[in-house]
Coordinates of C-alpha atoms and ligand atoms in Angstrom, one line a residue:
M1 CA 0.0 59.5 9.1
A2 CA -3.0 58.6 7.9
I3 CA -6.2 58.4 9.8
I4 CA -8.2 55.6 10.1
V5 CA -11.6 56.1 11.9
Q6 CA -13.2 52.3 13.8
K7 CA -16.6 52.3 15.1
F8 CA -17.9 50.1 17.3
G9 CA -21.9 48.9 17.7
G10 CA -23.3 48.3 21.0
S11 CA -22.8 44.4 21.1
S12 CA -18.9 45.1 20.7
V13 CA -18.5 47.0 24.1
A14 CA -21.7 45.2 25.7
N15 CA -19.4 45.6 29.2
A16 CA -16.3 46.3 30.8
G17 CA -14.5 42.8 28.6
R18 CA -15.8 43.9 25.3
I19 CA -14.3 47.2 26.2
R20 CA -11.1 46.7 27.6
A21 CA -11.0 44.2 23.5
V22 CA -11.7 46.6 22.0
A23 CA -9.5 49.0 23.3
E24 CA -6.8 45.7 22.5
R25 CA -8.3 46.1 18.8
I26 CA -7.4 50.2 18.4
A27 CA -4.3 49.5 20.6
A28 CA -3.0 47.1 17.6
T29 CA -4.7 49.4 14.7
R30 CA -2.0 52.3 16.3
A31 CA 0.7 50.4 16.7
A32 CA 0.7 49.2 13.0
G33 CA 0.8 53.9 12.2
H34 CA -1.7 55.1 12.1
Q35 CA -3.7 57.6 13.5
V36 CA -7.0 56.0 15.3
V37 CA -10.4 58.1 15.6
V38 CA -12.8 55.5 17.0
V39 CA -16.6 55.8 17.4
V40 CA -18.4 54.3 20.0
S41 CA -22.0 53.3 20.7
A42 CA -23.6 52.3 23.6
M43 CA -23.1 49.4 25.4
G44 CA -25.7 46.4 24.5
D45 CA -29.4 48.0 24.7
T46 CA -28.8 50.7 26.7
T47 CA -30.8 53.3 24.2
D48 CA -34.1 50.8 24.1
E49 CA -33.6 51.2 27.7
L50 CA -33.7 55.2 28.0
L51 CA -36.0 55.0 25.7
G52 CA -38.2 52.7 28.1
L53 CA -37.5 54.2 31.5
A54 CA -38.9 57.7 29.3
H55 CA -41.9 55.9 28.6
Q56 CA -42.7 54.9 32.1
I57 CA -42.2 58.4 33.1
T58 CA -45.0 59.9 30.2
A59 CA -47.0 58.8 27.4
N60 CA -45.2 61.5 25.3
P61 CA -41.9 63.4 26.1
S62 CA -40.6 65.6 24.1
R63 CA -37.8 65.0 21.1
R64 CA -35.9 67.6 22.6
E65 CA -35.8 65.7 26.2
L66 CA -35.4 62.2 24.6
D67 CA -32.3 63.6 22.7
M68 CA -30.8 64.8 26.1
L69 CA -31.3 60.9 27.6
L70 CA -30.5 59.3 24.7
S71 CA -27.3 61.4 23.8
V72 CA -25.8 59.9 27.5
G73 CA -25.9 56.3 26.4
E74 CA -22.6 57.1 24.0
R75 CA -21.2 59.2 26.6
I76 CA -21.1 56.2 28.6
S77 CA -19.1 53.9 26.3
M78 CA -16.8 56.8 25.0
A79 CA -15.9 57.6 28.6
L80 CA -15.1 53.5 29.4
L81 CA -13.4 53.4 26.3
A82 CA -11.3 56.1 26.4
M83 CA -10.0 55.1 30.2
A84 CA -9.2 51.6 29.0
L85 CA -7.2 53.2 27.1
N86 CA -5.1 55.3 29.1
D87 CA -5.0 52.2 31.3
S88 CA -3.1 50.3 29.2
G89 CA -0.6 53.1 28.5
I90 CA -2.1 53.9 24.8
P91 CA -2.7 58.3 25.7
A92 CA -6.3 59.0 24.4
V93 CA -9.3 61.3 24.9
S94 CA -13.7 61.2 24.5
F95 CA -15.4 63.8 22.9
T96 CA -19.1 64.2 23.0
G97 CA -20.7 64.4 19.5
S98 CA -21.5 69.3 19.8
Q99 CA -17.1 69.1 21.1
S100 CA -16.2 67.2 17.4
G101 CA -18.1 69.4 16.0
I102 CA -20.6 67.4 14.7
I103 CA -23.0 69.8 13.1
T104 CA -27.2 68.5 12.2
N105 CA -30.0 70.3 11.6
D106 CA -32.8 70.9 14.8
A107 CA -34.7 67.9 13.5
H108 CA -34.4 66.3 16.9
T109 CA -33.9 62.4 17.1
N110 CA -34.2 62.1 13.8
A111 CA -31.2 65.1 12.6
R112 CA -29.2 65.2 10.0
I113 CA -25.1 66.3 9.8
V114 CA -24.9 69.3 8.0
E115 CA -21.7 70.2 8.8
V116 CA -18.2 68.5 10.4
R117 CA -16.1 70.6 11.6
P118 CA -13.2 68.2 13.7
F119 CA -11.0 70.7 15.2
R120 CA -10.3 69.4 17.9
V121 CA -10.3 65.8 16.4
Q122 CA -8.2 67.3 15.2
D123 CA -5.8 68.8 16.5
E124 CA -5.7 65.9 19.5
L125 CA -4.6 64.1 16.8
D126 CA -1.8 65.8 16.5
R127 CA -1.5 65.1 20.2
G128 CA -0.7 61.5 19.8
K129 CA -3.5 60.3 21.1
V130 CA -6.4 58.3 19.5
V131 CA -9.6 59.8 19.9
I132 CA -13.4 58.6 21.3
V133 CA -16.3 59.9 19.7
A134 CA -19.4 59.8 21.3
G135 CA -21.3 58.3 18.0
Y136 CA -25.3 58.8 18.0
Q137 CA -25.3 62.8 18.1
G138 CA -24.2 66.4 17.0
V139 CA -25.6 70.1 17.8
S140 CA -27.5 72.3 16.3
Y141 CA -26.8 75.5 14.8
R142 CA -29.5 76.8 18.1
R143 CA -26.6 74.5 20.1
E144 CA -29.2 72.2 20.9
V145 CA -28.2 68.5 21.0
T146 CA -29.5 66.2 18.9
T147 CA -29.5 62.1 17.8
L148 CA -29.5 61.5 14.5
G149 CA -31.8 58.7 14.2
R150 CA -31.3 54.6 15.2
G151 CA -28.6 53.3 14.6
G152 CA -27.1 56.6 14.0
S153 CA -23.0 56.1 15.0
D154 CA -22.8 54.2 12.2
T155 CA -23.1 58.2 10.4
T156 CA -20.9 60.3 12.5
A157 CA -18.5 57.7 11.7
V158 CA -18.8 57.8 7.8
A159 CA -18.9 61.8 8.3
L160 CA -15.8 61.9 10.4
A161 CA -13.6 60.3 7.6
A162 CA -14.6 61.5 5.2
A163 CA -14.4 65.2 7.4
L164 CA -10.4 64.5 8.4
D165 CA -9.7 62.8 4.6
A166 CA -9.4 59.8 7.0
E167 CA -7.7 56.5 4.9
A168 CA -10.8 54.1 5.6
C169 CA -13.5 53.7 7.2
E170 CA -14.2 50.6 9.5
I171 CA -17.5 49.1 10.8
Y172 CA -17.3 46.8 13.3
S173 CA -20.7 44.8 14.7
D174 CA -21.6 41.3 15.4
V175 CA -21.8 40.4 12.1
A176 CA -19.2 39.9 9.8
G177 CA -19.8 42.2 7.1
V178 CA -23.6 42.9 4.7
F179 CA -25.7 39.6 4.2
T180 CA -27.9 38.2 1.5
A181 CA -30.2 38.6 4.4
D182 CA -30.3 39.5 7.6
P183 CA -28.6 36.4 8.9
R184 CA -29.9 35.9 12.1
V185 CA -33.6 35.6 9.9
V186 CA -32.4 33.1 7.7
P187 CA -29.2 31.1 8.6
D188 CA -28.6 30.3 4.7
A189 CA -27.6 34.1 3.9
R190 CA -24.3 34.7 2.4
R191 CA -21.4 37.6 2.8
L192 CA -21.2 39.7 0.5
D193 CA -17.1 40.1 0.1
E194 CA -18.1 43.5 -1.7
I195 CA -21.3 46.0 -2.5
A196 CA -22.2 49.2 -4.3
F197 CA -23.2 51.6 -2.9
E198 CA -26.1 51.7 -4.6
E199 CA -27.3 48.6 -3.4
M200 CA -26.2 48.9 0.0
Q201 CA -28.6 51.9 -0.2
E202 CA -31.4 50.4 -1.2
L203 CA -30.6 47.5 0.9
A204 CA -30.9 50.0 4.0
E205 CA -33.3 51.8 3.5
S206 CA -35.0 49.1 2.9
G207 CA -34.5 48.1 6.6
A208 CA -31.5 46.0 6.5
R209 CA -29.7 46.8 10.0
V210 CA -25.8 46.2 9.0
L211 CA -25.5 49.4 8.1
N212 CA -27.3 53.0 8.9
A213 CA -29.3 54.2 5.5
H214 CA -28.0 57.9 5.4
A215 CA -23.9 56.6 6.9
V216 CA -24.2 55.1 3.2
E217 CA -25.9 57.7 1.5
F218 CA -22.8 60.2 3.3
A219 CA -20.1 57.3 1.7
K220 CA -21.5 57.6 -1.2
E221 CA -21.7 61.3 -2.4
K222 CA -18.0 61.4 -0.9
G223 CA -16.8 58.4 -1.9
I224 CA -15.8 56.5 1.5
A225 CA -14.8 53.2 1.0
I226 CA -17.0 51.4 4.2
F227 CA -15.4 48.1 5.5
A228 CA -18.0 45.9 7.4
R229 CA -16.6 43.3 9.6
S230 CA -17.0 42.1 13.2
S231 CA -15.4 43.4 16.2
M232 CA -15.7 39.3 17.4
N233 CA -13.1 38.1 15.7
E234 CA -14.9 36.9 13.2
A235 CA -13.1 35.9 10.2
G236 CA -13.9 38.5 7.0
E237 CA -15.5 41.4 5.6
T238 CA -17.2 43.6 3.2
I239 CA -16.3 45.8 0.8
V240 CA -19.0 48.7 0.2
R241 CA -17.2 51.2 -2.4
R242 CA -18.1 52.1 -5.8
F243 CA -17.5 49.6 -7.9
P244 CA -18.6 49.2 -12.2
P245 CA -21.9 47.5 -12.2
R246 CA -22.6 43.5 -11.9
A247 CA -24.3 42.0 -14.1
P248 CA -28.1 43.7 -14.1
G249 CA -31.3 41.1 -13.4
R250 CA -28.8 39.9 -10.8
V251 CA -30.7 40.3 -6.5
V252 CA -28.1 41.2 -4.6
G253 CA -30.6 41.0 -1.5
I254 CA -33.9 40.4 1.1
A255 CA -34.3 43.4 3.4
S256 CA -37.2 43.8 5.6
E257 CA -38.6 46.4 7.8
R258 CA -41.6 46.1 11.1
N259 CA -42.5 48.3 12.6
L260 CA -44.1 50.8 9.6
A261 CA -47.6 52.4 10.0
W262 CA -49.7 53.1 6.5
I263 CA -51.5 57.1 6.4
G264 CA -54.5 57.8 4.2
V265 CA -55.6 60.8 3.2
D266 CA -58.6 62.6 0.9
V267 CA -57.3 64.8 -1.2
R268 CA -59.1 67.1 -4.1
D269 CA -57.1 67.9 -6.1
A270 CA -52.7 68.2 -6.8
A271 CA -52.9 72.1 -4.1
D272 CA -54.5 70.3 -1.4
A273 CA -52.2 67.0 -0.9
A274 CA -49.4 69.4 -1.1
A275 CA -51.4 71.0 2.0
A276 CA -51.7 67.8 3.8
L277 CA -48.0 67.6 3.6
G278 CA -47.1 70.9 4.2
W279 CA -49.5 70.2 7.8
L280 CA -47.1 66.6 8.1
D281 CA -43.9 68.2 7.8
A282 CA -44.8 70.9 10.1
R283 CA -45.3 68.4 12.9
G284 CA -42.4 66.6 11.9
L285 CA -43.3 63.5 10.2
S286 CA -41.9 62.7 6.8
G287 CA -42.4 59.3 5.0
K288 CA -41.5 57.3 1.5
Q289 CA -43.6 55.5 -0.8
V290 CA -45.3 59.1 -1.3
Q291 CA -48.5 58.3 -3.5
I292 CA -50.9 60.8 -5.0
D293 CA -53.2 59.0 -6.9
T294 CA -57.3 60.2 -8.1
G295 CA -58.9 61.5 -5.0
R296 CA -55.9 60.3 -2.7
L297 CA -52.2 61.1 -1.2
S298 CA -50.3 58.0 1.6
F299 CA -47.5 56.8 1.7
V300 CA -45.6 55.3 4.6
V301 CA -43.6 56.2 7.9
G302 CA -41.1 53.7 9.8
L303 CA -42.2 54.2 13.6
E304 CA -39.0 53.5 15.3
N305 CA -37.1 57.0 14.2
V306 CA -40.9 58.7 15.9
P307 CA -41.6 58.7 19.0
D308 CA -44.1 61.1 18.9
F309 CA -46.5 59.5 16.5
D310 CA -49.7 58.8 19.0
A311 CA -49.8 62.6 19.0
T312 CA -49.6 62.8 15.5
A313 CA -52.3 60.1 14.5
R314 CA -54.5 62.1 16.7
A315 CA -54.0 65.4 15.2
L316 CA -54.4 63.5 12.2
Q317 CA -57.6 62.6 13.2
E318 CA -58.9 65.6 15.0
G319 CA -57.4 67.9 11.9
F320 CA -58.7 65.8 8.7
G321 CA -61.9 63.3 11.0
S322 CA -62.7 61.1 8.5
A323 CA -60.7 61.7 5.8
A324 CA -57.6 60.9 7.3
R325 CA -56.9 57.0 7.6
V326 CA -54.3 55.1 9.8
Q327 CA -53.3 51.4 9.8
R328 CA -50.0 50.2 12.1
D329 CA -48.7 46.6 12.6
L330 CA -47.2 47.1 9.6
S331 CA -44.0 45.4 7.6
A332 CA -42.2 45.2 4.6
V333 CA -39.9 43.1 2.2
S334 CA -38.2 44.3 -0.2
V335 CA -36.2 42.3 -3.2
V336 CA -33.4 44.4 -4.2
G337 CA -29.9 44.3 -7.0
A338 CA -29.3 46.9 -10.1
G339 CA -31.6 45.9 -13.1
I340 CA -34.4 44.0 -11.7
N341 CA -36.9 45.1 -13.2
A342 CA -35.9 45.3 -16.0
A343 CA -38.2 42.1 -17.3
F344 CA -41.2 41.2 -14.8
G345 CA -40.1 37.9 -13.6
H346 CA -38.1 38.9 -10.5
L347 CA -41.6 40.9 -9.6
E348 CA -44.1 37.9 -11.1
T349 CA -41.9 35.5 -8.6
T350 CA -42.5 38.0 -5.7
L351 CA -45.9 38.0 -5.8
R352 CA -46.1 34.5 -6.7
L353 CA -44.1 33.0 -3.3
A354 CA -46.8 36.3 -1.6
A355 CA -49.4 34.8 -2.7
R356 CA -48.3 31.4 -1.7
R357 CA -47.8 32.6 2.0
G358 CA -51.4 33.9 2.4
A359 CA -49.4 37.6 2.7
P360 CA -51.7 40.2 3.0
I361 CA -50.0 43.0 0.6
L362 CA -51.4 46.7 1.1
S363 CA -48.7 47.9 -1.8
T364 CA -46.0 47.0 -4.2
S365 CA -43.6 49.6 -5.7
T366 CA -40.1 49.1 -7.7
S367 CA -37.9 51.1 -8.5
S368 CA -34.3 50.3 -11.0
F369 CA -33.2 49.2 -7.9
R370 CA -36.0 47.0 -5.0
I371 CA -38.9 45.9 -5.1
S372 CA -41.1 46.3 -1.9
L373 CA -44.4 45.0 -0.2
L374 CA -46.1 47.0 2.1
L375 CA -47.8 44.3 4.3
A376 CA -50.2 44.2 6.6
Q377 CA -48.8 41.9 9.5
P378 CA -46.1 42.5 11.8
D379 CA -43.7 39.8 10.9
P380 CA -42.5 39.4 7.5
D381 CA -40.0 36.4 8.0
D382 CA -41.4 33.6 6.6
L383 CA -41.5 35.4 3.2
V384 CA -38.0 36.9 3.3
R385 CA -36.8 33.5 3.7
D386 CA -39.3 32.3 1.1
L387 CA -37.7 34.8 -0.7
H388 CA -34.4 34.2 -0.4
V389 CA -34.1 30.5 -1.1
T390 CA -36.0 31.3 -3.6
L391 CA -34.0 34.7 -5.9
V392 CA -30.8 35.2 -4.7
P393 CA -28.9 33.1 -6.2
P394 CA -25.8 31.0 -5.1
A395 CA -22.4 32.7 -5.2
Ligands
LIG1 N1 -27.7 53.7 20.1 C1 -27.9 54.4 19.1 C2 -28.8 52.6 19.1 O1 -28.7 52.1 19.5 C3 -27.5 54.2 17.8 C4 -26.2 53.5 17.3 O2 -26.3 52.0 18.0 O3 -25.6 53.6 16.1 O4 -29.4 53.1 17.7
MG2 MG1 -26.8 50.9 20.0

């Protein structure tokens, strides 16, 4: 019998009624003759609420204790969903990440899955049960509870699908698939029927929230197709998988990210830069768009999964004095598509639109898939709309 992994996001399990609706969908999949593994997120805004509670207690919660706290959200929804299924006569059992064999490294609040040993999941499937797994969490080799970074339930779903050799991995959320931009920001954004792993990974790494970037990376590595759908009876889906390269130079979408910080450290040479990176690494800080120019190391940090950034910024100032600078409240916009930088046209248009908006550009970077602008403003939405109108071709 084929295994199907279905993941339901926070809004899909936001209250008792929605949980019962999800149970019905699972029942239908099971009735169609599949073994079903379900991965759930925390109900509604539970994770944000738990984070808020922690910050009412202390400005600097330890990452370990945050993981103990945040992992509770998914335990609530998994147990309620198992109860809903049992109530309608379908045998179901819920497991934490640890019980499901999700083994991670020990990077608290942003851990990476290193291995999946889903023996108990497989046993219960063989007993005819639906298995509900708490998303977004795992256990380290030191037996510490870890979480996978915000949006990490997607990663749990893809990792389980790979380990169980599932036929499909279906990700249900409040939007019906992957759009050319966030439809809440760009009402004219259109759904992509299909998208290649590489393009999806670039969109997700540039801030598109519809799928978690680590999850897509995992799916690409293991060749797991992802079906992104809405859980709210809205038709349509996007299939993310290996596709033959499409016509190069076509923009697939515009993504954006908020809550970024820029860090710059004056360095004398490469050895000096390496020492600074070692210092940051030892404090659990990592970044992207790392640049080492004459005399300066700089990079960008997404603050979402860095709950103790204030402490790190203070330590940086103490350790490096005036050689270190931190700039916060930044955002970024990215134009994504394979081969879009083969000529300068897209970059030229992007810069022209940014200039017309008066967007304060801190830096510009490109890869063969992407143009990214780092902006000294917290809200990138206006520029996202401008770029979408001009650069995203109609279907
Ligand atoms: N509940 C977690 C979050 O809000 C994980 C997830 O939703 O995937 O980030
Ligand atoms: Mg959530």
